[in-house]
Amino acid sequence: MTNAPILHDPTLFSVWAEVDPKNLRDAAQHLGDVMPLPLPQIYQLVKQAASQGRKVQLTSTRPYRDALKLTGELPNGFIEGTAVVAEETADPIVSAWCVKHHCYFSHGCSVCEGDYL
Ligand SMILES: [Zn+2]
């Protein structure tokens, strides 16, 4: 028996933003590059999100600083100023928000806790 501490990976982050209803095709095209789904299915997803004004996850597994930076450099098809950062396991619809680090988190902000990349 060893007494090694239980190790877990540091937190990574994703970026979410609202889809531009006038540019569904570019949004779907972008998501097609990052999601393992057929394009028609992604188009449906994007269309539904746009009609509900719901944010979609447009990139994932990013270090915190990278994710923050990406919120200011959205690809075509997404509405400027709507992007937010969330922990990989968090969801902007249901998760809590850290005012200090501008990110959604699932079990205590990992940036506050210093357990992140
Ligand atoms: Zn925090």
CSV table of C-alpha atoms and ligand atoms in Angstrom, one decimal, residues 64 98-103 105 108-113, ligand 1:
chain,number,residue,atom,x,y,z
A,64,TYR,CA,-7.7,29.6,-18.9
A,98,CYS,CA,-17.0,33.5,-10.5
A,99,VAL,CA,-17.1,37.3,-10.5
A,100,LYS,CA,-13.4,37.5,-10.0
A,101,HIS,CA,-12.3,35.3,-12.9
A,102,HIS,CA,-15.2,35.7,-15.2
A,103,CYS,CA,-15.9,32.0,-15.7
A,105,PHE,CA,-17.5,26.6,-12.6
A,108,GLY,CA,-15.8,25.8,-6.7
A,109,CYS,CA,-13.8,28.0,-9.1
A,110,SER,CA,-10.6,26.2,-10.0
A,111,VAL,CA,-8.9,29.5,-10.8
A,112,CYS,CA,-9.6,30.7,-7.2
A,113,GLU,CA,-8.3,27.3,-6.0
B,1,ZN,ZN,-12.5,32.4,-9.4
